[in-house]
PDB file of C-alpha atoms in Angstrom:
ATOM      1  CA  MET X 461     -73.989  65.531  56.460  1.00 42.00           C
ATOM      2  CA  GLY X 462     -70.325  65.641  57.403  1.00 41.00           C
ATOM      3  CA  LYS X 463     -67.401  67.986  56.846  1.00 42.00           C
ATOM      4  CA  GLU X 464     -68.199  70.740  54.369  1.00 39.00           C
ATOM      5  CA  LEU X 465     -65.999  71.011  51.276  1.00 40.00           C
ATOM      6  CA  GLY X 466     -67.268  74.160  49.587  1.00 46.00           C
ATOM      7  CA  SER X 467     -70.915  73.268  48.959  1.00 78.00           C
ATOM      8  CA  LEU X 468     -70.078  69.577  48.745  1.00 91.00           C
ATOM      9  CA  ALA X 469     -70.052  67.362  51.826  1.00 92.00           C
ATOM     10  CA  LEU X 470     -68.555  64.101  53.005  1.00 92.00           C
ATOM     11  CA  ASP X 471     -71.065  61.539  54.220  1.00 93.00           C
ATOM     12  CA  PRO X 472     -69.622  60.500  57.610  1.00 93.00           C
ATOM     13  CA  ARG X 473     -71.131  57.015  57.347  1.00 92.00           C
ATOM     14  CA  THR X 474     -69.875  56.059  53.898  1.00 94.00           C
ATOM     15  CA  GLY X 475     -67.061  58.523  53.150  1.00 94.00           C
ATOM     16  CA  ASN X 476     -68.691  59.381  49.815  1.00 96.00           C
ATOM     17  CA  LEU X 477     -68.543  62.922  48.452  1.00 96.00           C
ATOM     18  CA  VAL X 478     -72.142  64.099  48.047  1.00 96.00           C
ATOM     19  CA  ILE X 479     -73.368  66.827  45.694  1.00 96.00           C
ATOM     20  CA  PRO X 480     -75.943  69.153  47.305  1.00 94.00           C
ATOM     21  CA  ALA X 481     -79.518  68.443  46.260  1.00 93.00           C
ATOM     22  CA  GLY X 482     -81.280  70.567  43.680  1.00 91.00           C
ATOM     23  CA  GLU X 483     -85.020  71.085  43.348  1.00 90.00           C
ATOM     24  CA  SER X 484     -87.024  67.936  42.653  1.00 86.00           C
ATOM     25  CA  LYS X 485     -89.079  69.683  39.940  1.00 85.00           C
ATOM     26  CA  PHE X 486     -85.898  70.028  37.866  1.00 90.00           C
ATOM     27  CA  ALA X 487     -84.702  66.459  38.498  1.00 94.00           C
ATOM     28  CA  LEU X 488     -83.046  64.681  35.571  1.00 96.00           C
ATOM     29  CA  GLY X 489     -84.124  61.277  34.297  1.00 95.00           C
ATOM     30  CA  VAL X 490     -81.994  58.148  33.950  1.00 96.00           C
ATOM     31  CA  GLY X 491     -82.320  55.622  31.143  1.00 94.00           C
ATOM     32  CA  LEU X 492     -82.661  51.989  32.253  1.00 92.00           C
ATOM     33  CA  TRP X 493     -81.648  49.138  29.955  1.00 88.00           C
ATOM     34  CA  ASP X 494     -82.808  45.525  29.923  1.00 86.00           C
ATOM     35  CA  ASP X 495     -79.503  44.294  31.329  1.00 88.00           C
ATOM     36  CA  THR X 496     -79.726  46.647  34.350  1.00 91.00           C
ATOM     37  CA  VAL X 497     -83.351  46.146  35.366  1.00 91.00           C
ATOM     38  CA  ALA X 498     -82.634  43.254  37.755  1.00 91.00           C
ATOM     39  CA  THR X 499     -79.834  45.218  39.457  1.00 94.00           C
ATOM     40  CA  TYR X 500     -82.114  48.228  39.737  1.00 95.00           C
ATOM     41  CA  GLN X 501     -84.922  46.144  41.259  1.00 94.00           C
ATOM     42  CA  ARG X 502     -82.560  44.793  43.928  1.00 94.00           C
ATOM     43  CA  PHE X 503     -81.296  48.307  44.678  1.00 96.00           C
ATOM     44  CA  VAL X 504     -84.812  49.730  45.071  1.00 95.00           C
ATOM     45  CA  GLN X 505     -85.946  46.807  47.233  1.00 95.00           C
ATOM     46  CA  HIS X 506     -82.913  47.269  49.515  1.00 95.00           C
ATOM     47  CA  GLU X 507     -83.455  51.024  49.777  1.00 95.00           C
ATOM     48  CA  LEU X 508     -87.186  50.634  50.425  1.00 94.00           C
ATOM     49  CA  SER X 509     -86.563  48.163  53.259  1.00 93.00           C
ATOM     50  CA  SER X 510     -83.941  50.474  54.772  1.00 92.00           C
ATOM     51  CA  ALA X 511     -86.188  53.544  54.447  1.00 92.00           C
ATOM     52  CA  GLU X 512     -89.066  51.747  56.163  1.00 90.00           C
ATOM     53  CA  LYS X 513     -86.834  50.966  59.138  1.00 87.00           C
ATOM     54  CA  HIS X 514     -85.860  54.624  59.425  1.00 83.00           C
ATOM     55  CA  GLY X 515     -89.320  56.017  58.637  1.00 80.00           C
ATOM     56  CA  THR X 516     -88.142  58.055  55.641  1.00 78.00           C
ATOM     57  CA  VAL X 517     -90.672  56.895  53.018  1.00 78.00           C
ATOM     58  CA  SER X 518     -93.081  59.684  52.005  1.00 74.00           C
ATOM     59  CA  THR X 519     -96.334  59.710  50.027  1.00 63.00           C
ATOM     60  CA  ARG X 520     -97.694  62.302  47.616  1.00 58.00           C
ATOM     61  CA  GLY X 521    -101.442  62.459  48.202  1.00 45.00           C
ATOM     62  CA  SER X 522    -103.772  60.205  50.186  1.00 45.00           C
ATOM     63  CA  ARG X 523    -105.717  58.328  47.532  1.00 46.00           C
ATOM     64  CA  PRO X 524    -105.033  54.696  46.547  1.00 47.00           C
ATOM     65  CA  GLY X 525    -102.421  54.655  43.821  1.00 50.00           C
ATOM     66  CA  ASP X 526    -100.857  57.995  44.782  1.00 59.00           C
ATOM     67  CA  GLU X 527     -97.098  57.959  44.325  1.00 72.00           C
ATOM     68  CA  THR X 528     -94.805  56.987  47.186  1.00 85.00           C
ATOM     69  CA  VAL X 529     -91.434  58.741  47.074  1.00 90.00           C
ATOM     70  CA  LEU X 530     -88.232  56.977  48.019  1.00 93.00           C
ATOM     71  CA  ARG X 531     -85.207  59.245  48.602  1.00 94.00           C
ATOM     72  CA  VAL X 532     -81.862  57.651  47.749  1.00 96.00           C
ATOM     73  CA  LYS X 533     -78.265  58.483  46.879  1.00 97.00           C
ATOM     74  CA  VAL X 534     -76.601  57.150  43.724  1.00 98.00           C
ATOM     75  CA  GLN X 535     -73.027  57.214  42.467  1.00 98.00           C
ATOM     76  CA  ILE X 536     -71.861  59.193  39.428  1.00 98.00           C
ATOM     77  CA  VAL X 537     -69.493  57.015  37.368  1.00 97.00           C
ATOM     78  CA  LEU X 538     -67.579  58.004  34.226  1.00 95.00           C
ATOM     79  CA  ARG X 539     -67.759  55.376  31.474  1.00 94.00           C
ATOM     80  CA  PRO X 540     -65.020  55.943  28.885  1.00 89.00           C
ATOM     81  CA  ASP X 541     -65.486  52.252  27.973  1.00 89.00           C
ATOM     82  CA  ASN X 542     -68.882  53.075  26.456  1.00 89.00           C
ATOM     83  CA  THR X 543     -68.437  52.473  22.731  1.00 87.00           C
ATOM     84  CA  TYR X 544     -71.434  54.629  21.789  1.00 89.00           C
ATOM     85  CA  ASN X 545     -70.308  57.677  23.804  1.00 90.00           C
ATOM     86  CA  PRO X 546     -66.934  57.677  25.635  1.00 87.00           C
ATOM     87  CA  ASN X 547     -68.200  60.711  27.602  1.00 88.00           C
ATOM     88  CA  ALA X 548     -71.182  58.749  28.933  1.00 94.00           C
ATOM     89  CA  ILE X 549     -72.019  59.020  32.630  1.00 97.00           C
ATOM     90  CA  SER X 550     -73.387  56.033  34.474  1.00 97.00           C
ATOM     91  CA  VAL X 551     -75.632  56.081  37.524  1.00 98.00           C
ATOM     92  CA  ALA X 552     -74.774  53.263  39.939  1.00 97.00           C
ATOM     93  CA  ALA X 553     -75.747  52.063  43.382  1.00 97.00           C
ATOM     94  CA  PRO X 554     -73.327  53.620  45.917  1.00 97.00           C
ATOM     95  CA  PRO X 555     -70.128  51.738  46.865  1.00 96.00           C
ATOM     96  CA  GLU X 556     -71.610  50.503  50.157  1.00 94.00           C
ATOM     97  CA  HIS X 557     -73.636  48.103  48.016  1.00 94.00           C
ATOM     98  CA  ALA X 558     -71.779  44.981  46.922  1.00 90.00           C
ATOM     99  CA  GLY X 559     -69.762  44.797  43.710  1.00 93.00           C
ATOM    100  CA  THR X 560     -67.752  47.057  41.440  1.00 94.00           C
ATOM    101  CA  ASP X 561     -69.206  50.249  39.983  1.00 92.00           C
ATOM    102  CA  ILE X 562     -69.785  48.305  36.745  1.00 93.00           C
ATOM    103  CA  GLU X 563     -71.661  45.572  38.625  1.00 95.00           C
ATOM    104  CA  ARG X 564     -73.663  48.257  40.486  1.00 96.00           C
ATOM    105  CA  HIS X 565     -74.548  50.070  37.236  1.00 96.00           C
ATOM    106  CA  LEU X 566     -78.232  51.068  37.128  1.00 96.00           C
ATOM    107  CA  GLY X 567     -78.521  53.185  33.982  1.00 96.00           C
ATOM    108  CA  TYR X 568     -77.125  56.126  32.015  1.00 96.00           C
ATOM    109  CA  MET X 569     -77.784  59.834  32.134  1.00 97.00           C
ATOM    110  CA  TYR X 570     -79.347  61.043  28.897  1.00 96.00           C
ATOM    111  CA  ASP X 571     -76.968  62.651  26.416  1.00 94.00           C
ATOM    112  CA  ARG X 572     -79.200  65.721  26.150  1.00 95.00           C
ATOM    113  CA  ASN X 573     -78.587  66.473  29.846  1.00 95.00           C
ATOM    114  CA  LEU X 574     -74.833  65.936  29.577  1.00 94.00           C
ATOM    115  CA  VAL X 575     -74.652  69.039  27.384  1.00 90.00           C
ATOM    116  CA  SER X 576     -75.147  71.215  30.480  1.00 91.00           C
ATOM    117  CA  VAL X 577     -74.052  69.083  33.455  1.00 94.00           C
ATOM    118  CA  GLY X 578     -71.683  66.564  31.870  1.00 94.00           C
ATOM    119  CA  GLY X 579     -68.618  68.817  32.073  1.00 92.00           C
ATOM    120  CA  PRO X 580     -69.004  69.696  35.770  1.00 94.00           C
ATOM    121  CA  LEU X 581     -69.712  66.081  36.711  1.00 96.00           C
ATOM    122  CA  ARG X 582     -66.720  64.763  34.771  1.00 93.00           C
ATOM    123  CA  GLY X 583     -64.531  67.472  36.291  1.00 92.00           C
ATOM    124  CA  LEU X 584     -65.682  66.666  39.823  1.00 95.00           C
ATOM    125  CA  VAL X 585     -65.132  62.924  39.492  1.00 95.00           C
ATOM    126  CA  SER X 586     -61.670  63.501  37.992  1.00 91.00           C
ATOM    127  CA  VAL X 587     -60.427  65.662  40.896  1.00 92.00           C
ATOM    128  CA  SER X 588     -62.075  63.762  43.765  1.00 94.00           C
ATOM    129  CA  ASP X 589     -60.298  60.906  45.519  1.00 93.00           C
ATOM    130  CA  ARG X 590     -63.647  59.688  46.852  1.00 95.00           C
ATOM    131  CA  PRO X 591     -66.728  58.233  45.153  1.00 97.00           C
ATOM    132  CA  VAL X 592     -69.039  61.033  44.009  1.00 97.00           C
ATOM    133  CA  CYS X 593     -72.734  60.629  44.776  1.00 97.00           C
ATOM    134  CA  CYS X 594     -75.852  62.735  44.319  1.00 97.00           C
ATOM    135  CA  HIS X 595     -79.363  62.810  45.742  1.00 96.00           C
ATOM    136  CA  ALA X 596     -82.160  61.173  43.765  1.00 96.00           C
ATOM    137  CA  PHE X 597     -85.731  60.050  44.231  1.00 95.00           C
ATOM    138  CA  ILE X 598     -87.698  57.061  42.980  1.00 94.00           C
ATOM    139  CA  GLY X 599     -91.447  57.143  42.470  1.00 91.00           C
ATOM    140  CA  LEU X 600     -93.266  54.035  43.716  1.00 90.00           C
ATOM    141  CA  THR X 601     -96.815  53.455  42.451  1.00 86.00           C
ATOM    142  CA  ALA X 602     -99.102  50.837  43.996  1.00 78.00           C
ATOM    143  CA  PRO X 603    -100.964  49.069  41.143  1.00 64.00           C
ATOM    144  CA  PHE X 604    -104.378  48.855  42.801  1.00 46.00           C
ATOM    145  CA  GLU X 605    -106.316  47.993  39.639  1.00 46.00           C
ATOM    146  CA  GLU X 606    -105.687  45.257  37.061  1.00 48.00           C
ATOM    147  CA  GLN X 607    -105.743  47.832  34.244  1.00 45.00           C
ATOM    148  CA  LEU X 608    -103.119  49.928  35.992  1.00 50.00           C
ATOM    149  CA  GLU X 609    -100.981  46.835  36.553  1.00 50.00           C
ATOM    150  CA  ASP X 610    -101.053  46.115  32.814  1.00 54.00           C
ATOM    151  CA  GLU X 611    -100.047  49.704  32.029  1.00 52.00           C
ATOM    152  CA  LEU X 612     -97.119  49.671  34.443  1.00 48.00           C
ATOM    153  CA  GLY X 613     -95.526  46.689  32.767  1.00 54.00           C
ATOM    154  CA  SER X 614     -92.620  44.455  33.773  1.00 56.00           C
ATOM    155  CA  ASP X 615     -92.724  42.415  36.993  1.00 55.00           C
ATOM    156  CA  SER X 616     -88.976  42.998  37.290  1.00 59.00           C
ATOM    157  CA  LEU X 617     -89.617  46.651  38.265  1.00 84.00           C
ATOM    158  CA  ARG X 618     -91.868  45.684  41.167  1.00 87.00           C
ATOM    159  CA  VAL X 619     -90.903  45.873  44.822  1.00 89.00           C
ATOM    160  CA  GLN X 620     -92.763  45.051  48.013  1.00 87.00           C
ATOM    161  CA  ASP X 621     -92.931  46.836  51.362  1.00 87.00           C
ATOM    162  CA  ALA X 622     -93.081  45.286  54.831  1.00 88.00           C
ATOM    163  CA  ASN X 623     -96.904  45.235  54.726  1.00 86.00           C
ATOM    164  CA  GLY X 624     -96.969  43.243  51.494  1.00 86.00           C
ATOM    165  CA  THR X 625     -97.990  46.173  49.290  1.00 84.00           C
ATOM    166  CA  VAL X 626     -96.544  45.775  45.797  1.00 86.00           C
ATOM    167  CA  TYR X 627     -95.208  48.867  44.021  1.00 87.00           C
ATOM    168  CA  TRP X 628     -93.975  49.596  40.532  1.00 87.00           C
ATOM    169  CA  ALA X 629     -90.646  51.456  40.674  1.00 91.00           C
ATOM    170  CA  ALA X 630     -90.105  54.291  38.219  1.00 91.00           C
ATOM    171  CA  PRO X 631     -86.553  55.032  36.978  1.00 93.00           C
ATOM    172  CA  PRO X 632     -84.532  57.265  39.337  1.00 95.00           C
ATOM    173  CA  ARG X 633     -84.512  61.025  38.935  1.00 96.00           C
ATOM    174  CA  LEU X 634     -81.342  62.916  39.859  1.00 97.00           C
ATOM    175  CA  MET X 635     -81.719  65.988  42.069  1.00 95.00           C
ATOM    176  CA  LEU X 636     -78.697  67.865  40.764  1.00 95.00           C
ATOM    177  CA  PRO X 637     -78.221  71.612  41.242  1.00 94.00           C
ATOM    178  CA  TRP X 638     -78.969  73.942  38.332  1.00 92.00           C
ATOM    179  CA  TRP X 639     -76.053  73.684  35.884  1.00 91.00           C
ATOM    180  CA  GLU X 640     -74.599  77.116  36.733  1.00 90.00           C
ATOM    181  CA  ASP X 641     -74.771  76.336  40.449  1.00 91.00           C
ATOM    182  CA  LEU X 642     -73.232  72.914  39.832  1.00 94.00           C
ATOM    183  CA  GLN X 643     -70.350  74.499  37.944  1.00 92.00           C
ATOM    184  CA  ALA X 644     -69.731  76.942  40.799  1.00 91.00           C
ATOM    185  CA  VAL X 645     -69.752  74.110  43.359  1.00 92.00           C
ATOM    186  CA  VAL X 646     -67.315  72.032  41.314  1.00 94.00           C
ATOM    187  CA  VAL X 647     -64.954  74.959  40.656  1.00 92.00           C
ATOM    188  CA  ALA X 648     -64.848  75.815  44.375  1.00 91.00           C
ATOM    189  CA  TYR X 649     -63.998  72.220  45.256  1.00 93.00           C
ATOM    190  CA  SER X 650     -61.445  71.854  42.467  1.00 92.00           C
ATOM    191  CA  ARG X 651     -59.642  75.037  43.539  1.00 91.00           C
ATOM    192  CA  GLN X 652     -58.985  73.317  46.873  1.00 90.00           C
ATOM    193  CA  ARG X 653     -58.013  69.921  45.485  1.00 90.00           C
ATOM    194  CA  ARG X 654     -56.302  70.744  42.186  1.00 91.00           C
ATOM    195  CA  PRO X 655     -55.748  74.497  41.869  1.00 92.00           C
ATOM    196  CA  ASP X 656     -53.666  73.949  38.718  1.00 93.00           C
ATOM    197  CA  ARG X 657     -56.588  72.290  36.881  1.00 92.00           C
ATOM    198  CA  ILE X 658     -58.714  73.956  34.196  1.00 93.00           C
ATOM    199  CA  LEU X 659     -61.979  72.048  34.347  1.00 91.00           C
ATOM    200  CA  PRO X 660     -63.504  70.628  31.124  1.00 89.00           C
ATOM    201  CA  PHE X 661     -66.794  72.507  30.878  1.00 89.00           C
ATOM    202  CA  VAL X 662     -66.691  73.864  27.318  1.00 86.00           C
ATOM    203  CA  GLY X 663     -64.982  72.346  24.291  1.00 86.00           C
ATOM    204  CA  HIS X 664     -63.451  74.393  21.454  1.00 86.00           C
ATOM    205  CA  TRP X 665     -61.908  73.264  18.214  1.00 87.00           C
ATOM    206  CA  ALA X 666     -58.355  74.429  17.651  1.00 88.00           C
ATOM    207  CA  SER X 667     -56.126  74.339  14.582  1.00 89.00           C
ATOM    208  CA  TRP X 668     -53.119  72.029  14.787  1.00 95.00           C
ATOM    209  CA  ASN X 669     -49.674  73.545  14.548  1.00 95.00           C
ATOM    210  CA  PRO X 670     -47.761  72.150  11.546  1.00 96.00           C
ATOM    211  CA  GLY X 671     -46.566  68.607  12.260  1.00 96.00           C
ATOM    212  CA  ALA X 672     -48.078  68.549  15.763  1.00 96.00           C
ATOM    213  CA  ARG X 673     -50.733  65.926  15.105  1.00 95.00           C
ATOM    214  CA  GLU X 674     -48.268  63.556  13.457  1.00 95.00           C
ATOM    215  CA  GLU X 675     -45.885  63.842  16.405  1.00 96.00           C
ATOM    216  CA  LEU X 676     -48.736  63.358  18.903  1.00 95.00           C
ATOM    217  CA  VAL X 677     -49.776  60.106  17.203  1.00 92.00           C
ATOM    218  CA  ARG X 678     -46.222  58.839  17.614  1.00 94.00           C
ATOM    219  CA  ARG X 679     -46.326  59.590  21.357  1.00 94.00           C
ATOM    220  CA  THR X 680     -49.768  58.267  22.333  1.00 93.00           C
ATOM    221  CA  GLU X 681     -52.661  56.223  20.989  1.00 88.00           C
ATOM    222  CA  GLU X 682     -55.108  57.856  23.421  1.00 88.00           C
ATOM    223  CA  LYS X 683     -57.833  59.999  21.864  1.00 86.00           C
ATOM    224  CA  SER X 684     -58.426  61.856  25.142  1.00 88.00           C
ATOM    225  CA  PHE X 685     -55.479  63.247  27.122  1.00 93.00           C
ATOM    226  CA  ALA X 686     -54.202  65.872  29.547  1.00 94.00           C
ATOM    227  CA  ILE X 687     -52.433  68.911  28.142  1.00 96.00           C
ATOM    228  CA  THR X 688     -50.488  71.811  29.581  1.00 97.00           C
ATOM    229  CA  LEU X 689     -51.598  75.364  28.851  1.00 96.00           C
ATOM    230  CA  ARG X 690     -48.763  77.889  28.814  1.00 96.00           C
ATOM    231  CA  ALA X 691     -49.219  81.649  28.706  1.00 94.00           C
ATOM    232  CA  ASP X 692     -47.035  82.950  25.887  1.00 89.00           C
ATOM    233  CA  GLY X 693     -47.414  86.661  25.262  1.00 86.00           C
ATOM    234  CA  ASN X 694     -50.984  87.299  24.159  1.00 84.00           C
ATOM    235  CA  SER X 695     -51.781  83.655  23.400  1.00 86.00           C
ATOM    236  CA  LEU X 696     -52.024  80.303  25.143  1.00 91.00           C
ATOM    237  CA  ALA X 697     -49.973  77.372  23.909  1.00 94.00           C
ATOM    238  CA  ALA X 698     -51.697  73.981  24.217  1.00 96.00           C
ATOM    239  CA  CYS X 699     -48.898  71.451  24.773  1.00 97.00           C
ATOM    240  CA  TYR X 700     -48.565  67.697  25.129  1.00 97.00           C
ATOM    241  CA  GLU X 701     -45.223  67.061  26.806  1.00 95.00           C
ATOM    242  CA  ASP X 702     -42.862  69.099  24.618  1.00 95.00           C
ATOM    243  CA  ILE X 703     -45.183  69.169  21.567  1.00 97.00           C
ATOM    244  CA  ARG X 704     -46.806  72.549  20.956  1.00 97.00           C
ATOM    245  CA  LEU X 705     -50.158  71.356  19.612  1.00 97.00           C
ATOM    246  CA  ALA X 706     -52.053  74.598  19.002  1.00 94.00           C
ATOM    247  CA  GLU X 707     -52.274  78.304  19.780  1.00 91.00           C
ATOM    248  CA  LEU X 708     -55.371  79.531  21.620  1.00 87.00           C
ATOM    249  CA  MET X 709     -56.071  83.199  21.043  1.00 80.00           C
ATOM    250  CA  PRO X 710     -58.009  85.255  23.643  1.00 75.00           C
ATOM    251  CA  SER X 711     -60.572  87.817  22.460  1.00 63.00           C
ATOM    252  CA  SER X 712     -61.368  85.626  19.461  1.00 62.00           C
ATOM    253  CA  PRO X 713     -64.868  84.248  18.754  1.00 59.00           C
ATOM    254  CA  ASP X 714     -64.081  81.430  21.216  1.00 56.00           C
ATOM    255  CA  PHE X 715     -62.975  83.797  23.996  1.00 68.00           C
ATOM    256  CA  PHE X 716     -60.167  82.125  25.951  1.00 82.00           C
ATOM    257  CA  ASP X 717     -59.939  85.297  28.045  1.00 85.00           C
ATOM    258  CA  HIS X 718     -60.936  83.709  31.366  1.00 86.00           C
ATOM    259  CA  THR X 719     -58.602  80.792  30.703  1.00 90.00           C
ATOM    260  CA  MET X 720     -55.704  83.135  30.004  1.00 90.00           C
ATOM    261  CA  GLN X 721     -56.453  85.048  33.196  1.00 91.00           C
ATOM    262  CA  ARG X 722     -56.504  81.831  35.241  1.00 92.00           C
ATOM    263  CA  VAL X 723     -53.285  80.499  33.711  1.00 94.00           C
ATOM    264  CA  ARG X 724     -51.515  83.766  34.513  1.00 94.00           C
ATOM    265  CA  GLU X 725     -52.821  83.621  38.100  1.00 94.00           C
ATOM    266  CA  LEU X 726     -51.208  80.179  38.367  1.00 94.00           C
ATOM    267  CA  GLY X 727     -47.822  81.505  37.272  1.00 94.00           C
ATOM    268  CA  GLY X 728     -48.091  80.841  33.553  1.00 95.00           C
ATOM    269  CA  THR X 729     -48.998  77.127  33.330  1.00 96.00           C
ATOM    270  CA  ALA X 730     -52.074  75.002  34.037  1.00 96.00           C
ATOM    271  CA  THR X 731     -53.376  71.523  33.308  1.00 95.00           C
ATOM    272  CA  ALA X 732     -56.356  71.102  30.986  1.00 95.00           C
ATOM    273  CA  HIS X 733     -57.990  68.388  28.924  1.00 93.00           C
ATOM    274  CA  ALA X 734     -58.144  67.819  25.181  1.00 94.00           C
ATOM    275  CA  GLU X 735     -59.218  65.171  22.741  1.00 91.00           C
ATOM    276  CA  GLU X 736     -58.730  64.300  19.105  1.00 88.00           C
ATOM    277  CA  HIS X 737     -61.969  63.855  17.230  1.00 79.00           C
ATOM    278  CA  GLN X 738     -62.138  63.035  13.533  1.00 79.00           C
ATOM    279  CA  GLY X 739     -58.675  64.429  13.002  1.00 81.00           C
ATOM    280  CA  ALA X 740     -59.284  67.716  14.816  1.00 85.00           C
ATOM    281  CA  LEU X 741     -58.117  68.949  18.229  1.00 92.00           C
ATOM    282  CA  LYS X 742     -60.719  69.883  20.842  1.00 92.00           C
ATOM    283  CA  VAL X 743     -59.541  71.785  23.940  1.00 93.00           C
ATOM    284  CA  PHE X 744     -61.784  71.935  27.027  1.00 91.00           C
ATOM    285  CA  VAL X 745     -61.874  74.992  29.299  1.00 91.00           C
ATOM    286  CA  GLU X 746     -64.121  76.361  32.064  1.00 89.00           C
ATOM    287  CA  SER X 747     -65.611  79.391  30.307  1.00 82.00           C
ATOM    288  CA  HIS X 748     -66.002  80.827  26.837  1.00 74.00           C
ATOM    289  CA  ALA X 749     -67.548  84.108  28.000  1.00 73.00           C
ATOM    290  CA  PRO X 750     -65.621  87.309  27.243  1.00 69.00           C
ATOM    291  CA  LEU X 751     -64.062  89.261  30.074  1.00 65.00           C
ATOM    292  CA  MET X 752     -66.110  92.301  31.003  1.00 54.00           C
ATOM    293  CA  SER X 753     -64.780  95.746  31.817  1.00 49.00           C
ATOM    294  CA  PRO X 754     -66.019  97.678  34.898  1.00 45.00           C
ATOM    295  CA  ASP X 755     -68.718  99.339  32.737  1.00 47.00           C
ATOM    296  CA  ASN X 756     -69.923  95.840  31.659  1.00 46.00           C
ATOM    297  CA  SER X 757     -68.660  96.200  28.097  1.00 47.00           C
ATOM    298  CA  THR X 758     -66.633  93.474  26.427  1.00 49.00           C
ATOM    299  CA  MET X 759     -62.890  93.892  26.818  1.00 49.00           C
ATOM    300  CA  THR X 760     -60.899  93.668  23.603  1.00 45.00           C
TER     301      THR X 760
END
């Protein structure tokens, strides 16, 4: 790996920013769709051929049919164009493969996993000027019996090695760090790249100031937008341009204490992210935990 950026690293061959690998036993699945299967098959075949040349294909077990493991890297791509979920995250073949990130799309991360890692991944992609990739592995099973072949299904998920052995390729599994470790990695990197940025890890509903929503609608049609947080006495003002959208109160049930502390460290202003959802305002911050006093009690 190349130059270290916190716990992230630049791949010297591709220039991609690579997230450090987590444990394979905690790897996260990726959902494949019918319209991505052919692209995925081409990606796996290319990676298998490359891995054979470099001797990096490994096998779990020694019996016929034991799983062969193919280590790969995939790109993390934000997909605000997804009509089902504008916060969806796509997994794509890395940029060194031909085509745009849409044409290289392999599948989507599951929504249930985005609850914990979606915020850090979106934050990292938004502050990086390079493609963001992560480690993954693909299980390859050799269908050595006709019954097993029937169970494994579609021919379009089959690849072949240099010896002519045919494998069925399982969907990729992402070897991301544990969510708390991922957050720490992303915060460290963001502090170097965009120290003024409050990363969008946790979303909180906030009450609109009178007339603020109506004025916002006149300024922008976007449902997701950057805001400025301003420290104002004991509260934080969430602002869009000169519109004071809402007041965020520390030491409330939502605990904006850490956010207030960070904004003050930055001289009283910071950039954050918000969205309008079903007529309400949702402000995203890095932490909703209360500040703790030296004796580990909650500060009020």
